[in-house]
PDB file of C-alpha atoms and ligand atoms in Angstrom:
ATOM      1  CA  UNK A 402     112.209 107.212  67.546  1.00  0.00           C
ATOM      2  CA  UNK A 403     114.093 104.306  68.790  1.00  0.00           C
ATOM      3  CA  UNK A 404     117.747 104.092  68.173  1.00  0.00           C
ATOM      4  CA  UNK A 405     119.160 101.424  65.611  1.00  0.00           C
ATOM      5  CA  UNK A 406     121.137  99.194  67.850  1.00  0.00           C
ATOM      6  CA  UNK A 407     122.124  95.706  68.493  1.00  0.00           C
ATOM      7  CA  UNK A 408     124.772  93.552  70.510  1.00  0.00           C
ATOM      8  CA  UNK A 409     128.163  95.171  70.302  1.00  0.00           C
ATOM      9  CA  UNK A 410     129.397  92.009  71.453  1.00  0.00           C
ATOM     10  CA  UNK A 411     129.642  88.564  69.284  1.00  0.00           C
ATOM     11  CA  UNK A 412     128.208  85.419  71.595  1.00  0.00           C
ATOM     12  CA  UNK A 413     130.309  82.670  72.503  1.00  0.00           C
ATOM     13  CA  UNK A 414     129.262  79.561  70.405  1.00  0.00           C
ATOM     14  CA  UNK A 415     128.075  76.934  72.357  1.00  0.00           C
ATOM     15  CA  UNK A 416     127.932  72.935  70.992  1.00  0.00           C
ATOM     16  CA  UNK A 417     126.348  70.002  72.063  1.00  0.00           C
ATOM     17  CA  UNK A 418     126.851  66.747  70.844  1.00  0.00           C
ATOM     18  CA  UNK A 419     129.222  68.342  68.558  1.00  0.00           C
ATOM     19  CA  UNK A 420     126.782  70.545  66.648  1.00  0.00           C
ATOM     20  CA  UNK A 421     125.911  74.143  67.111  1.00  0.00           C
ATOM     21  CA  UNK A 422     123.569  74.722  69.723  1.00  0.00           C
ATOM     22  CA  UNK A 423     120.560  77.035  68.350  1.00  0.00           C
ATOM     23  CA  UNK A 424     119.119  77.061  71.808  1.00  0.00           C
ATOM     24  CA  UNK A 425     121.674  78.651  73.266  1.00  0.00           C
ATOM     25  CA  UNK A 426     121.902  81.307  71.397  1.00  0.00           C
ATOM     26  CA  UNK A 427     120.177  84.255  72.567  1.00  0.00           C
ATOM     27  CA  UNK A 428     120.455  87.880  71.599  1.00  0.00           C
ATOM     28  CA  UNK A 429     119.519  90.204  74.061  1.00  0.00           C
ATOM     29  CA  UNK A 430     118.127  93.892  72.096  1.00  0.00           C
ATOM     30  CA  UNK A 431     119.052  97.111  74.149  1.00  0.00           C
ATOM     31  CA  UNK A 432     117.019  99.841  72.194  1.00  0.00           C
ATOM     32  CA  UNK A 433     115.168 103.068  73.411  1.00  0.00           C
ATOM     33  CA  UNK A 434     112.132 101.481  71.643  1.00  0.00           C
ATOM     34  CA  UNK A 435     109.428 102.411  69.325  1.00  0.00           C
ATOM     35  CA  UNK A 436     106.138 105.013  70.913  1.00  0.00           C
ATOM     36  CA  UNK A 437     103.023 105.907  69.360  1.00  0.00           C
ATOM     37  CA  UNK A 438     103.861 109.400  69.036  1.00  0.00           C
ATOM     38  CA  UNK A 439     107.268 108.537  67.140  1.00  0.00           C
ATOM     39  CA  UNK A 440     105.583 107.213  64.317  1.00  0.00           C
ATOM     40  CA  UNK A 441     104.734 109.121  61.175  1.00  0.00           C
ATOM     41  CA  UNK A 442     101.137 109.271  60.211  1.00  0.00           C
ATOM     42  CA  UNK A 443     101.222 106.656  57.533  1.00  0.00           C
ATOM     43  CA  UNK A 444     102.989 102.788  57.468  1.00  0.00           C
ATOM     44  CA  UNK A 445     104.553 104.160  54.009  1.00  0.00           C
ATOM     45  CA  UNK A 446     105.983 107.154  55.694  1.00  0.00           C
ATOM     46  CA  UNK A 447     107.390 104.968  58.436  1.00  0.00           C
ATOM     47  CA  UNK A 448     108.854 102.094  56.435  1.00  0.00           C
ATOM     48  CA  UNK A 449     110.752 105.288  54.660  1.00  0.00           C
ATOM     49  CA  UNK A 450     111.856 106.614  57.811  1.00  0.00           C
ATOM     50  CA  UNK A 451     113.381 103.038  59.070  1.00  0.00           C
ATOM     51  CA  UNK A 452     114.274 102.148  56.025  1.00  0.00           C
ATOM     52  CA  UNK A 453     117.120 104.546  55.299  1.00  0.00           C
ATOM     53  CA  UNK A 454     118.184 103.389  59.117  1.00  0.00           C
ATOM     54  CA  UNK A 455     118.155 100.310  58.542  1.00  0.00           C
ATOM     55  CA  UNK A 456     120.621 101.734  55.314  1.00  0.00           C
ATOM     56  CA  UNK A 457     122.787 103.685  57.390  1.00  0.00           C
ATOM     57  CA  UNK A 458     123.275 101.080  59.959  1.00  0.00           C
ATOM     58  CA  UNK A 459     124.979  98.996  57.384  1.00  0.00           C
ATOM     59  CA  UNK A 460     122.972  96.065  57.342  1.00  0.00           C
ATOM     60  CA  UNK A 461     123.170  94.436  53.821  1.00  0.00           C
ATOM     61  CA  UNK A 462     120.416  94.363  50.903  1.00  0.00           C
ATOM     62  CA  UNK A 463     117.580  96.035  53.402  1.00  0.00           C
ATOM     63  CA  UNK A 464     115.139  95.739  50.518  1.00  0.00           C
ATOM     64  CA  UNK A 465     115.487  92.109  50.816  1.00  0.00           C
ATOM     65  CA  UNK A 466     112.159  90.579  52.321  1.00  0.00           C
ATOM     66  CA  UNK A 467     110.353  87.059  52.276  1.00  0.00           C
ATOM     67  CA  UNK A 468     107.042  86.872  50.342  1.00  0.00           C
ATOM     68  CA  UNK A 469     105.021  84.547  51.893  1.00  0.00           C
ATOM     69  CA  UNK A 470     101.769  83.276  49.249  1.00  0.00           C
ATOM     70  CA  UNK A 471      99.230  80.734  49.510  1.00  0.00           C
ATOM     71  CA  UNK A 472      98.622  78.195  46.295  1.00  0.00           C
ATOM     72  CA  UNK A 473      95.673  76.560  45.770  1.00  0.00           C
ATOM     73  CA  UNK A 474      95.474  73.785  48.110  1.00  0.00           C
ATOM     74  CA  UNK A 475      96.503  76.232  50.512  1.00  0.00           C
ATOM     75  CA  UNK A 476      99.618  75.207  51.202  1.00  0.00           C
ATOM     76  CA  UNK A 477     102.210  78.832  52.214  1.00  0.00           C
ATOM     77  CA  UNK A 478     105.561  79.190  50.212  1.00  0.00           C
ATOM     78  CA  UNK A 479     107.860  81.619  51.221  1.00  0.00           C
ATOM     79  CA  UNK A 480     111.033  83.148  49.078  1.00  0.00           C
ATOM     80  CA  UNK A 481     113.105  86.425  49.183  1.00  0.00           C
ATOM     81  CA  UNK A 482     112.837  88.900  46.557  1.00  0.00           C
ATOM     82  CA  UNK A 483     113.614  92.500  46.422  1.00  0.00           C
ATOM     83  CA  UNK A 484     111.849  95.169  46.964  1.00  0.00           C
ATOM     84  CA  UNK A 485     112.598  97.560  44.246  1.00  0.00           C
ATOM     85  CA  UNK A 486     109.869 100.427  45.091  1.00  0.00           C
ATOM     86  CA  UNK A 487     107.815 101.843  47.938  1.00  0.00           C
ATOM     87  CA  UNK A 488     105.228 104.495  47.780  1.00  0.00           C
ATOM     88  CA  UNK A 489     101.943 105.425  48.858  1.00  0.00           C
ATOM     89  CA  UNK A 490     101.054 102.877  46.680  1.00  0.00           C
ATOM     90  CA  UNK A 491     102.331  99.969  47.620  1.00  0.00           C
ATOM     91  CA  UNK A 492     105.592  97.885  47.593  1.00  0.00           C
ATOM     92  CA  UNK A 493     106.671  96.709  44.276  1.00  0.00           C
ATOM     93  CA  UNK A 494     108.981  93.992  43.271  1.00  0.00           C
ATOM     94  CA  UNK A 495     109.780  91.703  40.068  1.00  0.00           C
ATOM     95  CA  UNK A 496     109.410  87.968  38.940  1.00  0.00           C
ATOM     96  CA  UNK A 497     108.970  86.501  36.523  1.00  0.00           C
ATOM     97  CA  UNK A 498     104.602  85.639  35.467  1.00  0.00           C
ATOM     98  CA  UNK A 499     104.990  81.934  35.371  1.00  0.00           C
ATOM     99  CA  UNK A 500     106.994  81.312  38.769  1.00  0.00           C
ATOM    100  CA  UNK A 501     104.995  79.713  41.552  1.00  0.00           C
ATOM    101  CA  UNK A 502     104.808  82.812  43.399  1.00  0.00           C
ATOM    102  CA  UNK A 503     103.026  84.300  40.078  1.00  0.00           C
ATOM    103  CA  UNK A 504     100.658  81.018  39.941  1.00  0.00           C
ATOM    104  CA  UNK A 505      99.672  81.391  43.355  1.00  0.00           C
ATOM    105  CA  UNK A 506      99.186  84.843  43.298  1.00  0.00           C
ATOM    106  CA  UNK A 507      96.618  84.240  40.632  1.00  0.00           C
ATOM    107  CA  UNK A 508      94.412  82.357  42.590  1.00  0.00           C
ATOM    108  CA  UNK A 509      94.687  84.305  45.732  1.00  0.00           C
ATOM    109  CA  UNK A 510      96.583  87.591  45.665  1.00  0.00           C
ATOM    110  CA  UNK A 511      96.568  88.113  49.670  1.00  0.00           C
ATOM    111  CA  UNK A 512     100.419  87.978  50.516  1.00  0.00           C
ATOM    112  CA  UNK A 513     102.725  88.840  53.512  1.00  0.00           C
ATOM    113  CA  UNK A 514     106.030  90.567  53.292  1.00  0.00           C
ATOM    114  CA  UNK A 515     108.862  90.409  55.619  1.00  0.00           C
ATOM    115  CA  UNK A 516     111.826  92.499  56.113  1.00  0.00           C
ATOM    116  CA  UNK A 517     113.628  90.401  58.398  1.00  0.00           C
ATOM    117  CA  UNK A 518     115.896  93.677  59.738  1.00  0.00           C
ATOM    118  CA  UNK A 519     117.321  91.173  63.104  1.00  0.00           C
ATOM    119  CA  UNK A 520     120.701  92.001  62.953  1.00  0.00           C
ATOM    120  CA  UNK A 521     119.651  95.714  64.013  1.00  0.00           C
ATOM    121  CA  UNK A 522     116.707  94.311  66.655  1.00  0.00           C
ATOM    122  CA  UNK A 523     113.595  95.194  63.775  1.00  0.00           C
ATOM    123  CA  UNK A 524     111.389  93.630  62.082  1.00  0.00           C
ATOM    124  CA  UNK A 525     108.496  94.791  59.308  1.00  0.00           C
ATOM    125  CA  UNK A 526     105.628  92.839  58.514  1.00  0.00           C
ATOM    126  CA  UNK A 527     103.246  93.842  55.928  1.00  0.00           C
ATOM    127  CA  UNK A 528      99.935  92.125  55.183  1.00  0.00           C
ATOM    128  CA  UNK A 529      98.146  93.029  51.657  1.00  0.00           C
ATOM    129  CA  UNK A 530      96.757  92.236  48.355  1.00  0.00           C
ATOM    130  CA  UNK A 531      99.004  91.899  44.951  1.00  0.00           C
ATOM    131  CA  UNK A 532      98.331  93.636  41.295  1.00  0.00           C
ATOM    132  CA  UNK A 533     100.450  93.270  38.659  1.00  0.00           C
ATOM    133  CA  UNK A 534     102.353  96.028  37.724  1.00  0.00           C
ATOM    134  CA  UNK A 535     101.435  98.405  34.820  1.00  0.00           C
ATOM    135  CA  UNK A 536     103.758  97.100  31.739  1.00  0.00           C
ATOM    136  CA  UNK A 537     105.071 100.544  30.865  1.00  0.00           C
ATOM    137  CA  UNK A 538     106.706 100.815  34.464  1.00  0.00           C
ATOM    138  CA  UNK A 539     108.047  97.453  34.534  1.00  0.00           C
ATOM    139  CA  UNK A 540     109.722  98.214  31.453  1.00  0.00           C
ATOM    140  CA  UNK A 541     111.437 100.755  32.854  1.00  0.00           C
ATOM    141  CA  UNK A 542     112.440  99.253  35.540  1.00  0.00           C
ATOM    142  CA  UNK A 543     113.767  96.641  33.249  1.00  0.00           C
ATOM    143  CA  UNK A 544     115.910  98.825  31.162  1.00  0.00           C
ATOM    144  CA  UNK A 545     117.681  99.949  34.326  1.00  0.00           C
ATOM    145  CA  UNK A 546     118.575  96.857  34.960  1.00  0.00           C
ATOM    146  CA  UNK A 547     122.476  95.721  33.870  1.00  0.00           C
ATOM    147  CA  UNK A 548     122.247  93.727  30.804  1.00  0.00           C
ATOM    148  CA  UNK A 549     123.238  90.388  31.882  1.00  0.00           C
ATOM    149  CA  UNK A 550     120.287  90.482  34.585  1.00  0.00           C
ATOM    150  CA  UNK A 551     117.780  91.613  31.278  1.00  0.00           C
ATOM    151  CA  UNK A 552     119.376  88.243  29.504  1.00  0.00           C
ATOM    152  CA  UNK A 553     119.284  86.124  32.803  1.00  0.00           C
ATOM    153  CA  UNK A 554     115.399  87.403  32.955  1.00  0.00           C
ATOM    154  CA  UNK A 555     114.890  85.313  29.261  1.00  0.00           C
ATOM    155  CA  UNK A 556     116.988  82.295  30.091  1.00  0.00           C
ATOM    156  CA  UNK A 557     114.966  81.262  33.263  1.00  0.00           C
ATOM    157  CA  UNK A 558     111.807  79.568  33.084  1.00  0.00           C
ATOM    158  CA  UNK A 559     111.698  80.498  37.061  1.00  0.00           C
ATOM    159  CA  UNK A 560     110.163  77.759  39.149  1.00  0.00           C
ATOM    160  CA  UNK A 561     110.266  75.156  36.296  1.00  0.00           C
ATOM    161  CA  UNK A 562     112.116  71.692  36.838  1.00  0.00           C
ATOM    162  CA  UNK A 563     115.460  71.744  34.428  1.00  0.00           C
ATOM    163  CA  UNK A 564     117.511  68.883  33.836  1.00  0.00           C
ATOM    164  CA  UNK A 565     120.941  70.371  34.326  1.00  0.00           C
ATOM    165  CA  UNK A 566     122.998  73.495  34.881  1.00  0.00           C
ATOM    166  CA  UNK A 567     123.688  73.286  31.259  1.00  0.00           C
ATOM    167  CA  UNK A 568     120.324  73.644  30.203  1.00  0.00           C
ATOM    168  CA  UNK A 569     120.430  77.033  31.743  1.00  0.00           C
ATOM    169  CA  UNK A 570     123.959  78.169  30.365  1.00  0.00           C
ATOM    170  CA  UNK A 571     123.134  77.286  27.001  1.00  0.00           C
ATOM    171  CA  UNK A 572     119.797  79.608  26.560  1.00  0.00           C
ATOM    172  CA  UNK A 573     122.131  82.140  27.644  1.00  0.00           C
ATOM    173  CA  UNK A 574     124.769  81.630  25.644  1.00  0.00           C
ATOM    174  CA  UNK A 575     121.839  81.559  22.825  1.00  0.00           C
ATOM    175  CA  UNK A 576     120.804  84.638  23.530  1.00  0.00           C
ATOM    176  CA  UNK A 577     124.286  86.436  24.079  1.00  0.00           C
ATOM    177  CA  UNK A 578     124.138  85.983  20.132  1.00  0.00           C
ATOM    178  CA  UNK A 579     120.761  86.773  19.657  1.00  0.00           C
ATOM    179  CA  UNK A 580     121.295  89.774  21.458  1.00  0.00           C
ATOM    180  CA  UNK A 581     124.760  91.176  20.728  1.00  0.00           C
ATOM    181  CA  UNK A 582     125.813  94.161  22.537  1.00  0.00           C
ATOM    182  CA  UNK A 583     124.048  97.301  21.408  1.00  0.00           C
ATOM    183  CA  UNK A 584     121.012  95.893  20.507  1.00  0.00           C
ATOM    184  CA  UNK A 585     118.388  96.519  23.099  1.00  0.00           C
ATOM    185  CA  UNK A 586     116.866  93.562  25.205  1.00  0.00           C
ATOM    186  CA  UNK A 587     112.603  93.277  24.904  1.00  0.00           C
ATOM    187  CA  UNK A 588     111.295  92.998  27.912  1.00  0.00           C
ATOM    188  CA  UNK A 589     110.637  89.025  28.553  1.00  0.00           C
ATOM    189  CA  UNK A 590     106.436  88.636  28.036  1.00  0.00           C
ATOM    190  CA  UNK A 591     106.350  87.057  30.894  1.00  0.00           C
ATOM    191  CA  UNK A 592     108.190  89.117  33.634  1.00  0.00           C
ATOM    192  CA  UNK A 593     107.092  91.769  35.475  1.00  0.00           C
ATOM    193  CA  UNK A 594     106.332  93.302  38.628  1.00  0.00           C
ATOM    194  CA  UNK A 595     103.801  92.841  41.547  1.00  0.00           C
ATOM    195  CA  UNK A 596     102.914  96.077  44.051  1.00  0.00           C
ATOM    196  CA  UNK A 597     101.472  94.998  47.517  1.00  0.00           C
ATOM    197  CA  UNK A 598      98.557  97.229  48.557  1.00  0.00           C
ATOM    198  CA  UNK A 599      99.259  97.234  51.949  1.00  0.00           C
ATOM    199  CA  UNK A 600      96.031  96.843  54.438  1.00  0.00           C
ATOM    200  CA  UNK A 601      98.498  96.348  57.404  1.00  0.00           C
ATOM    201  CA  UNK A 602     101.867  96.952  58.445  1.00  0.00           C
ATOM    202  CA  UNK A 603     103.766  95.751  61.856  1.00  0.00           C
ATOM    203  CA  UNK A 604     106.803  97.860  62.800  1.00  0.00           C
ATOM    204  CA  UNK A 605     108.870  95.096  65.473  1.00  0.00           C
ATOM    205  CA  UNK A 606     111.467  96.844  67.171  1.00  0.00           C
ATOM    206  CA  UNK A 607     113.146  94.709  69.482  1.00  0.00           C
ATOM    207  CA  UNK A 608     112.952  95.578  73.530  1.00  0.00           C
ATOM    208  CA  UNK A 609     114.984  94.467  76.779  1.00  0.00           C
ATOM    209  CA  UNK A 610     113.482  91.339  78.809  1.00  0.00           C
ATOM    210  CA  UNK A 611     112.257  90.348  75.308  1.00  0.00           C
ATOM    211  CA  UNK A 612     109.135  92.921  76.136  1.00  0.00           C
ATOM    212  CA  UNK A 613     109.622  94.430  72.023  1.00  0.00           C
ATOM    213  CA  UNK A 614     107.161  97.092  70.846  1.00  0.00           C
ATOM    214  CA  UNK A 615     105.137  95.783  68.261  1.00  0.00           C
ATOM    215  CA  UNK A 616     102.577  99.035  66.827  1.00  0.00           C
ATOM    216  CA  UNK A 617     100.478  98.262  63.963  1.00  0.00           C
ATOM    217  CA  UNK A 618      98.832 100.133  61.193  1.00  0.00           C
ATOM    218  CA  UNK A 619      95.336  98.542  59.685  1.00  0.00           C
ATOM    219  CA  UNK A 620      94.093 100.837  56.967  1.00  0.00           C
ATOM    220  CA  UNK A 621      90.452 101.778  57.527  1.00  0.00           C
ATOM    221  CA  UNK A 622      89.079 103.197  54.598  1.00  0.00           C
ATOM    222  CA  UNK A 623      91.120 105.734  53.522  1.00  0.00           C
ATOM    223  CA  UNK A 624      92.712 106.119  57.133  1.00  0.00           C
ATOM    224  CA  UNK A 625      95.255 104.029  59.348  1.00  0.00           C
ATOM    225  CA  UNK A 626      94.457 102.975  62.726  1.00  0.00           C
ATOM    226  CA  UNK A 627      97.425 102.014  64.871  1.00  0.00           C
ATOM    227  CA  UNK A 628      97.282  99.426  67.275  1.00  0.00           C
ATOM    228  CA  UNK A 629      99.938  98.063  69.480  1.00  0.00           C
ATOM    229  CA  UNK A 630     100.079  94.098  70.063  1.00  0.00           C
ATOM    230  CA  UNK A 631     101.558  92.488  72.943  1.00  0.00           C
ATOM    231  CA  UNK A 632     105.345  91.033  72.319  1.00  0.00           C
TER     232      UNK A 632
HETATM  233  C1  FMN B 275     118.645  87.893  48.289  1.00  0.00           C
HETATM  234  C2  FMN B 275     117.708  87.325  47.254  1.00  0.00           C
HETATM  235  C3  FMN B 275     117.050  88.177  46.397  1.00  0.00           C
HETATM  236  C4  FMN B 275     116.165  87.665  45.448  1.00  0.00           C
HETATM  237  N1  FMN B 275     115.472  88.549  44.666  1.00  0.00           N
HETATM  238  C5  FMN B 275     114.560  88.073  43.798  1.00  0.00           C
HETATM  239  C6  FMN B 275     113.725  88.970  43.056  1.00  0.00           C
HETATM  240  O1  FMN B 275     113.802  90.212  43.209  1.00  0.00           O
HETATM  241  N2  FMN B 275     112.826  88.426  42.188  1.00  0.00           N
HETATM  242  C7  FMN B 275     112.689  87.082  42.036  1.00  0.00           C
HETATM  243  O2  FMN B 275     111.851  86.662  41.226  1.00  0.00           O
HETATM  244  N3  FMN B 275     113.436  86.209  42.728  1.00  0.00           N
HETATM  245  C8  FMN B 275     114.369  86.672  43.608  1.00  0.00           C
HETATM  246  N4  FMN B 275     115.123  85.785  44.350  1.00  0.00           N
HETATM  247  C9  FMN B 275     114.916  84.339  44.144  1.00  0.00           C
HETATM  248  C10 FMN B 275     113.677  83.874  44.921  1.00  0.00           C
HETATM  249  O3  FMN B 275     114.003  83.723  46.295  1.00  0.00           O
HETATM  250  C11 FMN B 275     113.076  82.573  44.392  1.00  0.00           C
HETATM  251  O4  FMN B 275     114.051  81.560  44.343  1.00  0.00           O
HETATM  252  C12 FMN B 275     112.464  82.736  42.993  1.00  0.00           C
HETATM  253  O5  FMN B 275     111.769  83.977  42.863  1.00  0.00           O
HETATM  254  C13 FMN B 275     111.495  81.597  42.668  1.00  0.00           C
HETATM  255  O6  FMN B 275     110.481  81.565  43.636  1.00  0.00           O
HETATM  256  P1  FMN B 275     109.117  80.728  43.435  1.00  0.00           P
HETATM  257  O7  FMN B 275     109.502  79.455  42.722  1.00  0.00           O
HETATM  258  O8  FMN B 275     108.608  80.488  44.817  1.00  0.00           O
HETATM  259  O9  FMN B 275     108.184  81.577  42.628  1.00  0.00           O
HETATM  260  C14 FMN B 275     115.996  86.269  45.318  1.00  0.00           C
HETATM  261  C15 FMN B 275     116.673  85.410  46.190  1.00  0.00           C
HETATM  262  C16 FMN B 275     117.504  85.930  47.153  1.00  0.00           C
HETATM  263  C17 FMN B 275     118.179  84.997  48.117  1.00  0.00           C
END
């Protein structure tokens, strides 16, 4: 298993015309690399493995990843969420039902996650299809969440046009009384999770000479293949 590592040293920034130059910059990834025969026999099993390195290498919010969807006119939007479980199942993760991720989702539920893990060299990619979560675990997973977050979930009409910041402050200050401390929050009817079936997953882990290992799983039936793509 390749070890988590990354430039020890900061690079110099470089400007032109005054600005930062993004083509200058240029990260070069020293790892032992990623083999066949390191990985586990299942994509969930892996993400598990790297995922508690990823963890341990300190790298902030690692279950933050970019879901990528398609609307209707097939135009992609992408937008971090978290990713708040991960099983054999799938990886789950919560929005609210009437955010454009939700709408788009309805009409096509093939999505792509991203864990964009670059400050350790590694990348995961997964490619799969979106179900709603069953209401009696997202209600669980709502009640663990710390209060305000179960009010903010109310007050946001996620993806909707407002016409101020006030707008928003003021539904929550209505439902601070509505809901006075004690008194347990519903869950919102329209919140909830989504679990990604995965039906491929690309472990990136970041090579010398820019030559990175890049070994996919594709499910096959009941089975994963592995494949390994070119960097
Ligand atoms: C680090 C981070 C974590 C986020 N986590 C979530 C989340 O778990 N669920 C969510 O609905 N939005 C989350 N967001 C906000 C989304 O990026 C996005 O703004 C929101 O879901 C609306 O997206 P949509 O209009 O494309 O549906 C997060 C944003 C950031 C930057």
């Amino acid at each position: 298993m390749g070890r988590v590592t990354h430039a020890d040293e900061f690079p110099a920034p470089e400007f032109h015309g005054g600005a930062l130059d993004a083509a200058a910059m240029r990260e070069q990834y020293r790892s032992e690399g990623l083999l066949e025969s390191d990985l586990a026999p299942d994509p969930y099993e892996q993400f598990a493995i790297w995922f508690a390195q990823v963890f341990a290498a300190g790298l902030r919010e690692p279950n933050a990843m970019v879901v990528s969807t398609v609307d209707a006119e097939g135009r992609p939007g992408s937008r971090t969420v978290l990713l708040k479980g991960y099983d054999e199942r799938g990886f789950v993760f919560y929005t609210n039902y009437g955010s454009r991720k939700a709408a788009d989702l309805a009409g096509n539920p093939y999505v792509s996650l991203l864990f964009p893990w670059h400050p350790i060299g590694r990348q995961v990619i997964v490619g799969g299809r979106a179900e709603r979560v069953d209401p009696s675990e997202t209600a669980v997973y709502f009640h663990s969440r710390p209060r305000g977050s179960q009010l903010g979930a109310w007050a946001s009409a996620q993806s909707a046009v407002v016409a101020s910041r006030e707008e928003i402050d003021s539904a929550y200050e209505r439902l601070l009384a509505r809901y006075p401390e004690g008194e347990p929050v519903p869950v919102p009817t329209g919140w909830g999770g989504f679990r990604v079936i995965a039906e491929s997953v690309e472990f990136w882990q970041g090579r010398e000479n820019r030559l990175h290992d890049r070994l996919r799983y594709v499910r096959e039936g009941q089975a994963w293949r592995v494949e390994r793509l070119s960097p």
